[in-house]
Amino acid sequence: MEGQEGQKQEPHLLLAHNLFLLTHPDVPDIEKVRLKDEVFASIKAHDMAPLYETLAADSVLQMDRAVLDSMRAKMDEELKKLDERIADAEENLGESEVREAHLAKSLFYIEISDKEKALEQLKVTEGKTVAVGQRMDLVFYMLQLGFFYMDFDLISKSIDKAKNLFEEGGDWERKNRLKVYEGLYCMSTRNFKKAVNLFLDSISTFTTYELFPYDTFIFYTVLTSIISLDRVSLKQKVADAPEILTVIEKVPYLSEFLNSLHECQYKSFFLAFAGLMEQVKLDRYLYPHFRYYMREVRSLVYSQFLESYKSVTMEAMATAFGVTVNFIDLELSCFIAAGKLHCKVDKVAGVLETNRPDAKNALYQMTIKQGDFLLNRIQKLSRVIDL
C-alpha cells in the first residue's frame, strides 16, 4: 500500500515495519536479505547506535564494531553542538529560542532511537513550552515513540495526557489527528468497536500521514467495521461512503471482501477473505490478533448465512461457500461448541437446524427478573421506614 504523493510516513515507523517483517516467520529468507540491507542502511543513515546494539544483541543484525564507533562519534559531536546551542540560547536569546533548542535535542534523541533520553528531553522541552498546540505536538512525538516500540503503557498515558490538554484548548486539526492515534491504539489492543468509531469520525479529515498512508487507513477502517458494525450501519457508513469508494480498489481484495459480504456472495467472500488475511498476517498492528480476527469473521459470515433459514442442508451451505461438506461440518462444530452459532447439526440427515434465541422471550424474562429485584428492594425499604 503506497503513500500519497507529497505525504510521507514517519521514517521510524517504516523502519519498525521492516524490523517486524525481518523477524516474521512467514517472510521468505530471500526477502529477509533485502529487508536486512534496508534496515542496516536506515540505521547507518540516522546514526541509530542504541537500536543497532539492541538488534545485534538479539542476533537480528551482525555487529560491526567500526560502524558502531563511527555512529557513536557522530552522535557525540551532534550532542555537543546541541548542548552549545542550548547554552547560547539560554544566555543570549529569548524563551522561544531556548524551547526550540531543547526541542532539537529531543528530536535528535528520537532520531537515534534512544527512547529513555528522548522521553526525558521531551519532558524538559514541555516545561519550557506554554502554547497548548506546541505541548500537544510533543505528545504526538511521544505517541510515535510508543508505536515504534509498541509500548502500550506509554501510548495510553500519552493519549490521556492529550485529552487533558484539549480541555485547555486546542485546534480541530490536532483533535482529529488524535482520533487516528487513539483508533490505532484501540485496534492494536483488540478494541475494534471503539477503533472503528474513531476511524469513521476521521475519514473526511484524515491528515495523519506520519502514521500510515490513506489507503492503509481505509484498510484498517474496513477490517474493523466488518466485525463491529451491524449490516445496516456497514452499508451506510462504509460500503457507500464516498471517501472509502475512492481508494478501496487500491487495496487488493478489500472491495470484494466488503461488498460480497453485504451482497451475500459467500464464495467470493471466502476467496477475498483468504487473500486479505495474507495482508493482515504481515501487518505489525494486526498480526497479534490474526487468529482472533479470522474466527470472528467466520463466525459473523456463518451467522449471516444461517439467519435466512430455519433448516438447510450442509451440502447447500458448502456449495454457497465453495468448500467441502467436511470443512463446513468441522467449522460449525467448533463454533457451535463455543456458543458462537445457535444451531444444531443432524449428521444423519445432513441438515443444519437453527435454534436462534427468542429475543422477545429473553426480554420478558429479564423484565420479570428486574421486577422481582425492585419489589424486594421496596419491601426492605418499607421495613426500615416502619421501624
Short mmCIF file of C-alpha atoms in Angstrom, two decimals:
data_model
loop_
_atom_site.label_atom_id
_atom_site.label_comp_id
_atom_site.label_asym_id
_atom_site.label_seq_id
_atom_site.Cartn_x
_atom_site.Cartn_y
_atom_site.Cartn_z
CA MET A 1 0.00 0.00 0.00
CA GLU A 2 1.61 3.20 -1.20
CA GLY A 3 1.54 6.64 0.39
CA GLN A 4 0.02 9.70 -1.22
CA GLU A 5 2.27 11.90 -3.32
CA GLY A 6 3.86 14.63 -1.22
CA GLN A 7 2.86 12.94 2.05
CA LYS A 8 5.45 10.78 3.79
CA GLN A 9 5.23 8.23 6.55
CA GLU A 10 7.47 8.82 9.57
CA PRO A 11 10.81 7.04 8.75
CA HIS A 12 10.98 5.43 12.19
CA LEU A 13 7.62 3.74 11.68
CA LEU A 14 8.72 2.46 8.27
CA LEU A 15 11.82 1.06 9.96
CA ALA A 16 9.65 -0.55 12.67
CA HIS A 17 7.57 -2.24 9.95
CA ASN A 18 10.71 -3.59 8.26
CA LEU A 19 12.02 -4.88 11.59
CA PHE A 20 8.71 -6.64 12.15
CA LEU A 21 8.92 -8.32 8.74
CA LEU A 22 12.57 -9.21 9.32
CA THR A 23 11.61 -11.35 12.34
CA HIS A 24 8.34 -12.65 10.84
CA PRO A 25 8.27 -16.46 10.35
CA ASP A 26 6.23 -16.28 7.11
CA VAL A 27 8.51 -13.88 5.23
CA PRO A 28 10.78 -15.74 2.74
CA ASP A 29 14.50 -15.81 3.51
CA ILE A 30 15.39 -14.09 0.22
CA GLU A 31 13.08 -11.21 1.17
CA LYS A 32 14.68 -11.03 4.62
CA VAL A 33 18.08 -10.49 2.99
CA ARG A 34 16.71 -7.36 1.25
CA LEU A 35 14.99 -6.20 4.44
CA LYS A 36 18.19 -6.65 6.45
CA ASP A 37 20.08 -4.42 3.99
CA GLU A 38 17.33 -1.76 4.18
CA VAL A 39 17.27 -1.83 7.98
CA PHE A 40 21.06 -1.59 8.24
CA ALA A 41 21.15 1.29 5.72
CA SER A 42 18.46 3.16 7.66
CA ILE A 43 20.27 2.67 10.97
CA LYS A 44 23.55 3.93 9.49
CA ALA A 45 21.86 6.92 7.84
CA HIS A 46 20.39 8.11 11.15
CA ASP A 47 23.30 7.00 13.42
CA MET A 48 20.94 4.83 15.49
CA ALA A 49 23.64 3.32 17.69
CA PRO A 50 21.35 2.32 20.62
CA LEU A 51 19.00 0.41 18.31
CA TYR A 52 21.94 -1.15 16.43
CA GLU A 53 23.39 -2.52 19.66
CA THR A 54 20.00 -3.97 20.67
CA LEU A 55 19.45 -5.65 17.30
CA ALA A 56 22.99 -7.04 17.29
CA ALA A 57 22.49 -8.45 20.79
CA ASP A 58 19.26 -10.11 19.59
CA SER A 59 21.10 -11.57 16.54
CA VAL A 60 18.88 -9.65 14.12
CA LEU A 61 21.90 -7.83 12.67
CA GLN A 62 25.61 -8.61 12.77
CA MET A 63 27.74 -6.34 14.90
CA ASP A 64 30.29 -4.22 13.01
CA ARG A 65 32.39 -2.50 15.65
CA ALA A 66 33.80 0.06 13.23
CA VAL A 67 30.30 1.12 12.16
CA LEU A 68 29.19 1.37 15.79
CA ASP A 69 32.20 3.50 16.77
CA SER A 70 31.59 5.77 13.78
CA MET A 71 27.93 6.25 14.75
CA ARG A 72 28.84 6.98 18.36
CA ALA A 73 31.42 9.57 17.30
CA LYS A 74 28.83 11.36 15.13
CA MET A 75 26.30 11.20 17.97
CA ASP A 76 28.72 12.75 20.47
CA GLU A 77 29.63 15.50 18.01
CA GLU A 78 25.99 16.35 17.31
CA LEU A 79 25.07 16.29 21.02
CA LYS A 80 27.93 18.68 21.74
CA LYS A 81 26.57 21.10 19.10
CA LEU A 82 23.05 20.83 20.53
CA ASP A 83 24.26 21.48 24.09
CA GLU A 84 26.19 24.53 22.85
CA ARG A 85 23.06 25.76 21.07
CA ILE A 86 21.01 25.39 24.29
CA ALA A 87 23.66 27.19 26.34
CA ASP A 88 23.85 30.04 23.81
CA ALA A 89 20.05 30.38 23.69
CA GLU A 90 19.80 30.48 27.50
CA GLU A 91 22.50 33.18 27.74
CA ASN A 92 21.78 35.37 24.74
CA LEU A 93 18.33 34.66 23.32
CA GLY A 94 14.68 34.53 24.40
CA GLU A 95 12.40 31.80 25.75
CA SER A 96 11.21 30.80 22.29
CA GLU A 97 14.76 30.12 21.10
CA VAL A 98 15.53 28.17 24.29
CA ARG A 99 12.49 25.97 23.67
CA GLU A 100 13.49 25.40 20.03
CA ALA A 101 16.99 24.37 21.12
CA HIS A 102 15.63 21.85 23.61
CA LEU A 103 13.16 20.55 21.02
CA ALA A 104 16.01 20.00 18.56
CA LYS A 105 17.78 17.87 21.16
CA SER A 106 14.56 15.90 21.79
CA LEU A 107 14.14 15.21 18.08
CA PHE A 108 17.77 14.11 17.85
CA TYR A 109 17.28 11.52 20.59
CA ILE A 110 14.15 10.33 18.77
CA GLU A 111 16.11 10.10 15.50
CA ILE A 112 18.86 7.95 17.03
CA SER A 113 16.20 5.79 18.77
CA ASP A 114 17.32 6.49 22.35
CA LYS A 115 13.88 6.09 23.92
CA GLU A 116 14.63 6.91 27.56
CA LYS A 117 16.66 10.03 26.83
CA ALA A 118 14.13 11.15 24.23
CA LEU A 119 11.30 10.96 26.79
CA GLU A 120 13.40 12.80 29.40
CA GLN A 121 14.29 15.56 26.94
CA LEU A 122 10.67 15.86 25.77
CA LYS A 123 9.66 16.48 29.41
CA VAL A 124 12.31 19.19 29.68
CA THR A 125 11.04 20.76 26.46
CA GLU A 126 7.46 20.56 27.74
CA GLY A 127 8.46 22.53 30.81
CA LYS A 128 9.61 25.34 28.55
CA THR A 129 6.50 25.25 26.35
CA VAL A 130 3.46 27.43 27.04
CA ALA A 131 1.20 27.12 23.98
CA VAL A 132 -1.28 24.22 24.13
CA GLY A 133 -0.75 23.41 20.44
CA GLN A 134 3.01 23.06 20.87
CA ARG A 135 2.58 20.93 24.00
CA MET A 136 0.19 18.77 22.00
CA ASP A 137 2.85 18.31 19.30
CA LEU A 138 5.23 17.00 21.98
CA VAL A 139 2.59 14.41 22.96
CA PHE A 140 2.40 13.30 19.33
CA TYR A 141 6.17 12.70 19.38
CA MET A 142 5.67 10.54 22.50
CA LEU A 143 2.89 8.62 20.74
CA GLN A 144 5.14 7.96 17.74
CA LEU A 145 7.81 6.64 20.10
CA GLY A 146 5.18 4.43 21.70
CA PHE A 147 4.11 2.97 18.37
CA PHE A 148 7.72 2.41 17.30
CA TYR A 149 8.39 0.31 20.40
CA MET A 150 4.75 -0.91 20.71
CA ASP A 151 4.82 0.43 24.27
CA PHE A 152 1.08 0.42 25.03
CA ASP A 153 1.54 1.86 28.52
CA LEU A 154 3.31 4.92 27.07
CA ILE A 155 0.67 5.23 24.32
CA SER A 156 -2.23 5.04 26.79
CA LYS A 157 -0.72 7.64 29.13
CA SER A 158 0.08 9.95 26.21
CA ILE A 159 -3.50 9.72 24.88
CA ASP A 160 -4.87 10.58 28.33
CA LYS A 161 -2.43 13.47 28.55
CA ALA A 162 -3.53 14.75 25.13
CA LYS A 163 -7.20 14.65 26.13
CA ASN A 164 -6.42 16.67 29.27
CA LEU A 165 -4.59 19.23 27.14
CA PHE A 166 -7.60 19.58 24.87
CA GLU A 167 -9.67 20.62 27.86
CA GLU A 168 -7.44 23.70 27.99
CA GLY A 169 -7.96 24.40 24.30
CA GLY A 170 -6.54 23.07 21.05
CA ASP A 171 -7.42 23.19 17.38
CA TRP A 172 -9.63 20.77 15.46
CA GLU A 173 -6.80 19.55 13.24
CA ARG A 174 -4.87 18.17 16.22
CA LYS A 175 -8.05 16.74 17.76
CA ASN A 176 -8.78 14.86 14.54
CA ARG A 177 -5.20 13.59 14.41
CA LEU A 178 -5.52 12.30 17.97
CA LYS A 179 -8.61 10.28 16.96
CA VAL A 180 -6.49 8.34 14.45
CA TYR A 181 -3.74 7.74 17.03
CA GLU A 182 -6.29 6.54 19.57
CA GLY A 183 -8.06 4.42 16.94
CA LEU A 184 -4.76 2.73 16.05
CA TYR A 185 -4.10 2.11 19.76
CA CYS A 186 -7.59 0.59 20.21
CA MET A 187 -7.14 -1.61 17.14
CA SER A 188 -3.72 -2.75 18.35
CA THR A 189 -5.22 -3.72 21.72
CA ARG A 190 -8.22 -5.53 20.15
CA ASN A 191 -10.83 -2.90 20.99
CA PHE A 192 -12.20 -2.97 17.45
CA LYS A 193 -15.57 -1.35 18.22
CA LYS A 194 -14.04 1.79 19.64
CA ALA A 195 -11.39 1.82 16.91
CA VAL A 196 -13.92 1.80 14.07
CA ASN A 197 -15.90 4.67 15.60
CA LEU A 198 -12.74 6.77 15.85
CA PHE A 199 -11.66 5.84 12.32
CA LEU A 200 -15.07 6.65 10.82
CA ASP A 201 -15.02 10.05 12.53
CA SER A 202 -11.68 10.78 10.86
CA ILE A 203 -12.34 9.59 7.30
CA SER A 204 -13.09 13.02 5.83
CA THR A 205 -10.47 14.88 7.90
CA PHE A 206 -7.54 12.44 7.76
CA THR A 207 -4.14 14.17 7.88
CA THR A 208 -2.14 11.65 9.92
CA TYR A 209 0.18 10.61 7.11
CA GLU A 210 3.09 10.26 9.54
CA LEU A 211 1.48 7.04 10.83
CA PHE A 212 0.38 5.46 7.54
CA PRO A 213 -0.96 6.44 4.09
CA TYR A 214 -4.66 7.00 3.48
CA ASP A 215 -5.28 3.66 1.73
CA THR A 216 -3.83 1.85 4.75
CA PHE A 217 -6.18 3.88 6.93
CA ILE A 218 -9.13 2.73 4.78
CA PHE A 219 -7.84 -0.85 5.02
CA TYR A 220 -7.95 -0.64 8.83
CA THR A 221 -11.36 1.06 8.78
CA VAL A 222 -12.98 -1.63 6.63
CA LEU A 223 -11.43 -4.51 8.58
CA THR A 224 -12.55 -3.17 11.96
CA SER A 225 -16.02 -2.23 10.69
CA ILE A 226 -16.74 -5.72 9.32
CA ILE A 227 -16.75 -7.29 12.79
CA SER A 228 -18.03 -4.26 14.71
CA LEU A 229 -20.96 -2.75 12.79
CA ASP A 230 -24.37 -4.19 12.07
CA ARG A 231 -25.41 -4.81 8.47
CA VAL A 232 -27.31 -1.51 8.03
CA SER A 233 -24.55 0.65 9.54
CA LEU A 234 -21.91 -1.17 7.48
CA LYS A 235 -23.78 -0.28 4.29
CA GLN A 236 -24.43 3.35 5.22
CA LYS A 237 -21.14 4.28 6.89
CA VAL A 238 -18.64 2.12 5.00
CA ALA A 239 -19.83 0.46 1.78
CA ASP A 240 -21.49 3.65 0.46
CA ALA A 241 -19.03 6.18 1.92
CA PRO A 242 -17.55 8.24 -0.96
CA GLU A 243 -14.19 8.64 0.83
CA ILE A 244 -13.85 4.86 1.03
CA LEU A 245 -15.09 4.24 -2.51
CA THR A 246 -12.38 6.48 -3.96
CA VAL A 247 -9.48 4.35 -2.64
CA ILE A 248 -10.87 0.91 -1.77
CA GLU A 249 -9.85 -0.52 -5.15
CA LYS A 250 -6.20 0.33 -4.42
CA VAL A 251 -6.09 -2.32 -1.69
CA PRO A 252 -6.16 -5.86 -3.14
CA TYR A 253 -9.25 -7.94 -2.20
CA LEU A 254 -10.68 -5.21 0.07
CA SER A 255 -13.60 -4.20 -2.18
CA GLU A 256 -14.60 -7.84 -2.79
CA PHE A 257 -14.28 -8.57 0.93
CA LEU A 258 -16.66 -5.75 1.89
CA ASN A 259 -19.19 -5.93 -0.94
CA SER A 260 -19.51 -9.71 -1.23
CA LEU A 261 -20.37 -9.91 2.47
CA HIS A 262 -23.14 -7.34 2.10
CA GLU A 263 -24.42 -8.95 -1.11
CA CYS A 264 -24.30 -12.46 0.42
CA GLN A 265 -21.87 -13.73 -2.24
CA TYR A 266 -20.22 -16.11 0.18
CA LYS A 267 -17.97 -17.95 -2.26
CA SER A 268 -16.47 -14.65 -3.48
CA PHE A 269 -16.22 -13.51 0.13
CA PHE A 270 -14.15 -16.54 1.14
CA LEU A 271 -11.76 -16.03 -1.80
CA ALA A 272 -11.27 -12.36 -0.89
CA PHE A 273 -11.01 -13.27 2.80
CA ALA A 274 -8.14 -15.67 2.12
CA GLY A 275 -6.23 -13.07 0.10
CA LEU A 276 -6.81 -10.30 2.62
CA MET A 277 -5.66 -12.40 5.56
CA GLU A 278 -2.21 -12.62 4.00
CA GLN A 279 -2.01 -8.83 4.32
CA VAL A 280 -3.31 -8.94 7.91
CA LYS A 281 -0.67 -11.51 8.78
CA LEU A 282 2.07 -9.13 7.61
CA ASP A 283 0.74 -6.07 9.45
CA ARG A 284 2.57 -5.30 12.70
CA TYR A 285 -0.53 -3.86 14.38
CA LEU A 286 -2.95 -6.64 13.35
CA TYR A 287 -0.69 -9.70 13.39
CA PRO A 288 -1.15 -10.40 17.16
CA HIS A 289 -4.93 -10.58 16.52
CA PHE A 290 -4.72 -12.59 13.31
CA ARG A 291 -6.33 -15.79 14.61
CA TYR A 292 -8.93 -13.92 16.65
CA TYR A 293 -9.94 -11.82 13.64
CA MET A 294 -10.24 -14.90 11.42
CA ARG A 295 -12.54 -16.59 13.96
CA GLU A 296 -14.72 -13.50 14.37
CA VAL A 297 -15.18 -13.01 10.62
CA ARG A 298 -16.02 -16.68 10.02
CA SER A 299 -18.49 -16.65 12.92
CA LEU A 300 -20.10 -13.49 11.51
CA VAL A 301 -20.48 -14.79 7.97
CA TYR A 302 -21.84 -18.20 9.07
CA SER A 303 -24.38 -16.45 11.32
CA GLN A 304 -25.45 -14.19 8.46
CA PHE A 305 -25.98 -17.19 6.17
CA LEU A 306 -27.97 -19.17 8.76
CA GLU A 307 -30.25 -16.23 9.64
CA SER A 308 -32.15 -16.81 6.40
CA TYR A 309 -33.03 -20.43 7.19
CA LYS A 310 -34.94 -22.48 9.72
CA SER A 311 -33.09 -25.52 8.36
CA VAL A 312 -30.66 -26.01 5.49
CA THR A 313 -28.63 -28.94 4.18
CA MET A 314 -24.92 -28.93 4.84
CA GLU A 315 -24.34 -29.61 1.16
CA ALA A 316 -26.20 -26.41 0.21
CA MET A 317 -24.16 -24.39 2.69
CA ALA A 318 -20.90 -25.95 1.47
CA THR A 319 -21.82 -25.10 -2.12
CA ALA A 320 -22.65 -21.49 -1.18
CA PHE A 321 -19.22 -21.05 0.43
CA GLY A 322 -17.31 -23.02 -2.22
CA VAL A 323 -15.92 -25.55 0.27
CA THR A 324 -16.45 -29.23 1.12
CA VAL A 325 -19.12 -30.63 3.41
CA ASN A 326 -16.44 -31.99 5.75
CA PHE A 327 -14.92 -28.50 6.08
CA ILE A 328 -18.30 -26.96 6.94
CA ASP A 329 -19.00 -29.78 9.42
CA LEU A 330 -15.69 -29.22 11.21
CA GLU A 331 -16.07 -25.42 11.21
CA LEU A 332 -19.63 -25.38 12.52
CA SER A 333 -18.86 -27.96 15.20
CA CYS A 334 -16.18 -25.68 16.66
CA PHE A 335 -18.36 -22.56 16.58
CA ILE A 336 -21.43 -24.33 18.00
CA ALA A 337 -19.38 -25.77 20.86
CA ALA A 338 -18.01 -22.28 21.60
CA GLY A 339 -21.53 -20.83 21.66
CA LYS A 340 -20.88 -18.62 18.63
CA LEU A 341 -23.61 -20.18 16.45
CA HIS A 342 -27.19 -21.01 17.51
CA CYS A 343 -27.89 -24.17 15.54
CA LYS A 344 -27.51 -27.95 15.73
CA VAL A 345 -26.23 -30.48 13.24
CA ASP A 346 -28.23 -33.54 12.20
CA LYS A 347 -25.32 -35.57 10.85
CA VAL A 348 -27.51 -38.49 9.71
CA ALA A 349 -29.81 -36.35 7.57
CA GLY A 350 -27.02 -33.89 6.68
CA VAL A 351 -29.15 -30.96 7.85
CA LEU A 352 -28.50 -27.85 9.94
CA GLU A 353 -31.35 -26.68 12.15
CA THR A 354 -31.20 -23.19 13.60
CA ASN A 355 -32.38 -22.54 17.14
CA ARG A 356 -31.91 -18.81 17.45
CA PRO A 357 -32.75 -17.44 20.91
CA ASP A 358 -36.14 -15.73 21.13
CA ALA A 359 -35.36 -12.06 21.73
CA LYS A 360 -38.88 -11.27 22.99
CA ASN A 361 -38.83 -14.15 25.45
CA ALA A 362 -35.39 -13.10 26.71
CA LEU A 363 -36.65 -9.53 27.20
CA TYR A 364 -39.71 -10.85 29.08
CA GLN A 365 -37.53 -12.94 31.41
CA MET A 366 -35.20 -10.01 32.05
CA THR A 367 -38.18 -7.74 32.85
CA ILE A 368 -39.56 -10.30 35.34
CA LYS A 369 -36.14 -10.62 36.99
CA GLN A 370 -35.71 -6.86 37.31
CA GLY A 371 -39.28 -6.53 38.63
CA ASP A 372 -38.59 -9.10 41.37
CA PHE A 373 -35.41 -7.26 42.31
CA LEU A 374 -37.29 -3.95 42.53
CA LEU A 375 -40.08 -5.46 44.69
CA ASN A 376 -37.50 -6.91 47.09
CA ARG A 377 -35.85 -3.52 47.43
CA ILE A 378 -39.21 -1.83 48.10
CA GLN A 379 -40.08 -4.42 50.79
CA LYS A 380 -36.74 -3.87 52.53
CA LEU A 381 -37.19 -0.11 52.37
CA SER A 382 -40.75 -0.35 53.82
CA ARG A 383 -39.44 -2.35 56.79
CA VAL A 384 -36.82 0.31 57.51
CA ILE A 385 -39.42 3.08 57.29
CA ASP A 386 -41.80 1.19 59.66
CA LEU A 387 -39.03 0.98 62.24
#
